[in-house]
Short mmCIF file of C-alpha atoms in Angstrom, two decimals:
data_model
loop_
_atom_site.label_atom_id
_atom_site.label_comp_id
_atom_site.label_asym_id
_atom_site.label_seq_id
_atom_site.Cartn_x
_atom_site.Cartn_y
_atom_site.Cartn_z
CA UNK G 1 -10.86 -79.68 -11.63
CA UNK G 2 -11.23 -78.10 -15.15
CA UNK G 3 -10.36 -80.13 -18.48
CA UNK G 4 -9.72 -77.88 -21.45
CA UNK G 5 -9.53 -79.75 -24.88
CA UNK G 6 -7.80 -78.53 -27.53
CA UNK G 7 -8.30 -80.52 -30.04
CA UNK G 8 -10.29 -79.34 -32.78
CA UNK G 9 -14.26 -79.60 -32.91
CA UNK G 10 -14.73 -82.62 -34.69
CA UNK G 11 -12.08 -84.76 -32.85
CA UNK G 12 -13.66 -83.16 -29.18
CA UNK G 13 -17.09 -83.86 -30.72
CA UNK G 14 -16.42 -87.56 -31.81
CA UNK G 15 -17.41 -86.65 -35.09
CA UNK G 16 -14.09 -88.87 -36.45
CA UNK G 17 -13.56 -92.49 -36.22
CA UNK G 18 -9.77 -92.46 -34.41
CA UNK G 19 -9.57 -93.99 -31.20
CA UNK G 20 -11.29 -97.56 -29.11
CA UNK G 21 -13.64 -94.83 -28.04
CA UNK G 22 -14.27 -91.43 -30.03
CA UNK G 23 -15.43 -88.01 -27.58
CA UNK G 24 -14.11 -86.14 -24.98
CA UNK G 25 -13.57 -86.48 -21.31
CA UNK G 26 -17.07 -85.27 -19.68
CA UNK G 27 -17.22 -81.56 -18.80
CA UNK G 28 -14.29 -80.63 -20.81
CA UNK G 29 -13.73 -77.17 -22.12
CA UNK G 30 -13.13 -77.38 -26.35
CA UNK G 31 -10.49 -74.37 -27.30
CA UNK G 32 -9.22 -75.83 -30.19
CA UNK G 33 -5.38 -74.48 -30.01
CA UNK G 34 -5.27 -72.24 -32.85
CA UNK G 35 -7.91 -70.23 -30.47
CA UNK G 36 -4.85 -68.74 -28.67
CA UNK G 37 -3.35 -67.80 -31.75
CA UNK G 38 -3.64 -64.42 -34.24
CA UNK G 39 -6.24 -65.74 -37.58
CA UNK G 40 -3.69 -63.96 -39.43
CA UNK G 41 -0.08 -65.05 -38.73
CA UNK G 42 -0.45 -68.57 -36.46
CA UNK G 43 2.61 -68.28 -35.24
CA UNK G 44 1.58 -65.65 -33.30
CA UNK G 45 -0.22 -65.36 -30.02
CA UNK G 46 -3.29 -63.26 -29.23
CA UNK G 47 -2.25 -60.75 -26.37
CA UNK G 48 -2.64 -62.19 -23.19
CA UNK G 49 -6.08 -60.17 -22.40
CA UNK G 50 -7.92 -61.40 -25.59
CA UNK G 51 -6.40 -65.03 -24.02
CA UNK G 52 -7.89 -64.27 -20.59
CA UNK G 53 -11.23 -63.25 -21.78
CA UNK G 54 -11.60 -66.64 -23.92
CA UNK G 55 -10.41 -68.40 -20.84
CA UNK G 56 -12.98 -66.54 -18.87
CA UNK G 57 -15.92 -66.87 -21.52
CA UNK G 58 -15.18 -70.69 -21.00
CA UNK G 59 -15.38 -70.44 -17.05
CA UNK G 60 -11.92 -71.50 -16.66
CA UNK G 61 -10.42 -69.22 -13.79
CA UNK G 62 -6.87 -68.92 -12.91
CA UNK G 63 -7.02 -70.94 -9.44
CA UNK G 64 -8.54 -73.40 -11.08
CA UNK G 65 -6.59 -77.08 -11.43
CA UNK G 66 -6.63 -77.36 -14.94
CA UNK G 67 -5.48 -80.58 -16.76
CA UNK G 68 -4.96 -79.82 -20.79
CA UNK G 69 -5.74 -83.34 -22.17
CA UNK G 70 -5.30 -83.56 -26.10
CA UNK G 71 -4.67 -86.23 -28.72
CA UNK G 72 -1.99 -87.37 -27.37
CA UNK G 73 0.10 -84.62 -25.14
CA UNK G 74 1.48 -82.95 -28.15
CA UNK G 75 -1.40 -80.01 -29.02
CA UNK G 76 -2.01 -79.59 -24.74
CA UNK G 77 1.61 -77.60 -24.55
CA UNK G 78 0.64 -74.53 -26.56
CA UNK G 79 -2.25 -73.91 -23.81
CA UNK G 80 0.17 -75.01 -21.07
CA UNK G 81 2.85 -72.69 -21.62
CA UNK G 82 0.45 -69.61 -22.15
CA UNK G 83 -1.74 -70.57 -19.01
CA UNK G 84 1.25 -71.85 -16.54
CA UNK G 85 4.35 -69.70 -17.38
CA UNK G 86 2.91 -66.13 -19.47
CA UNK G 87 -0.50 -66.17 -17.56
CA UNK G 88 0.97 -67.32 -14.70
CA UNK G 89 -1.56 -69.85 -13.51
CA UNK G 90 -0.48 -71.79 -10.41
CA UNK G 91 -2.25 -75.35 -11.23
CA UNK G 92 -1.86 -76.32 -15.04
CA UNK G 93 -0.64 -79.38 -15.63
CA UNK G 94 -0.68 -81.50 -19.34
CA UNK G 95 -2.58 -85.07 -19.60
CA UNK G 96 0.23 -86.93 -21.48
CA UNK G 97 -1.61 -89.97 -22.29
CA UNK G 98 -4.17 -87.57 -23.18
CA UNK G 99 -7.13 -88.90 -25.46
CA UNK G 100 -4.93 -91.78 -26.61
CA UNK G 101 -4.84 -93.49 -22.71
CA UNK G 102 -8.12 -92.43 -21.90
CA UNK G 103 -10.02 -93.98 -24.43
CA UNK G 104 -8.70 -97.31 -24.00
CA UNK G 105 -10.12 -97.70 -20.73
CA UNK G 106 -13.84 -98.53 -20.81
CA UNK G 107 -14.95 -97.52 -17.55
CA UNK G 108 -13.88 -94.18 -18.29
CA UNK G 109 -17.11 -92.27 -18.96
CA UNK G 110 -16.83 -90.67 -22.21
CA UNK G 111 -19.06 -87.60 -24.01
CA UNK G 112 -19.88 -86.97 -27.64
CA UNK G 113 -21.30 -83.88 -29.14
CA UNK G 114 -20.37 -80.04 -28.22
CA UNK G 115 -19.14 -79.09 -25.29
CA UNK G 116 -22.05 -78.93 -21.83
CA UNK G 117 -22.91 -75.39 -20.73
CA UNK G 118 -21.93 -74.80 -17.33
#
């Protein structure tokens, strides 16, 4: 199973005081949302083969399960409708609780810091 994050750095990082607990979910992938969209006009998406190659560049392949696990559900759909329905990728689902739930249970392990290199 592959967690992508999009949240952006600091939040992923635990850099900011928000939550019971402040980090990401261990092993999580951080492309903040705005990754998947054009520097110039965010309303717009990359094309889908820029998108693939930062999927790829993260290791995230498209038979992988991949939970998108956020704030709080909210910034996960961008990444959800590009990877299930215009990439076409058969396992995608959101984490609606998202960082929100997860922190609030304590025997959740929780990570700090940039993302691990896998």
């Amino acid at each position: 199973m592959k967690f992508i994050d999009p949240r952006p750095a600091d939040l992923f990082q635990g850099k900011e005081n928000i939550w019971v607990r402040n980090g990401h979910i261990p092993g999580a992938k951080n492309i903040p949302w705005p990754t998947f969209t054009d520097p110039q006009n965010p309303h717009k998406l990359k094309s889908l083969e820029e998108i693939k190659k930062i999927l790829a560049d993260k290791k995230i392949a498209p038979n992988d399960d991949i939970i998108v696990s956020c704030s709080t559900g909210r910034e996960a759909t961008l990444q959800y409708v590009v990877l299930k329905h215009l990439l076409g990728y058969p396992k995608v689902r959101v984490y609606e609780g998202s960082w929100t739930e997860y922190s609030t249970y304590s025997d959740l392990p929780v990570a700090t810091g940039p993302e691990e290199v896998s």
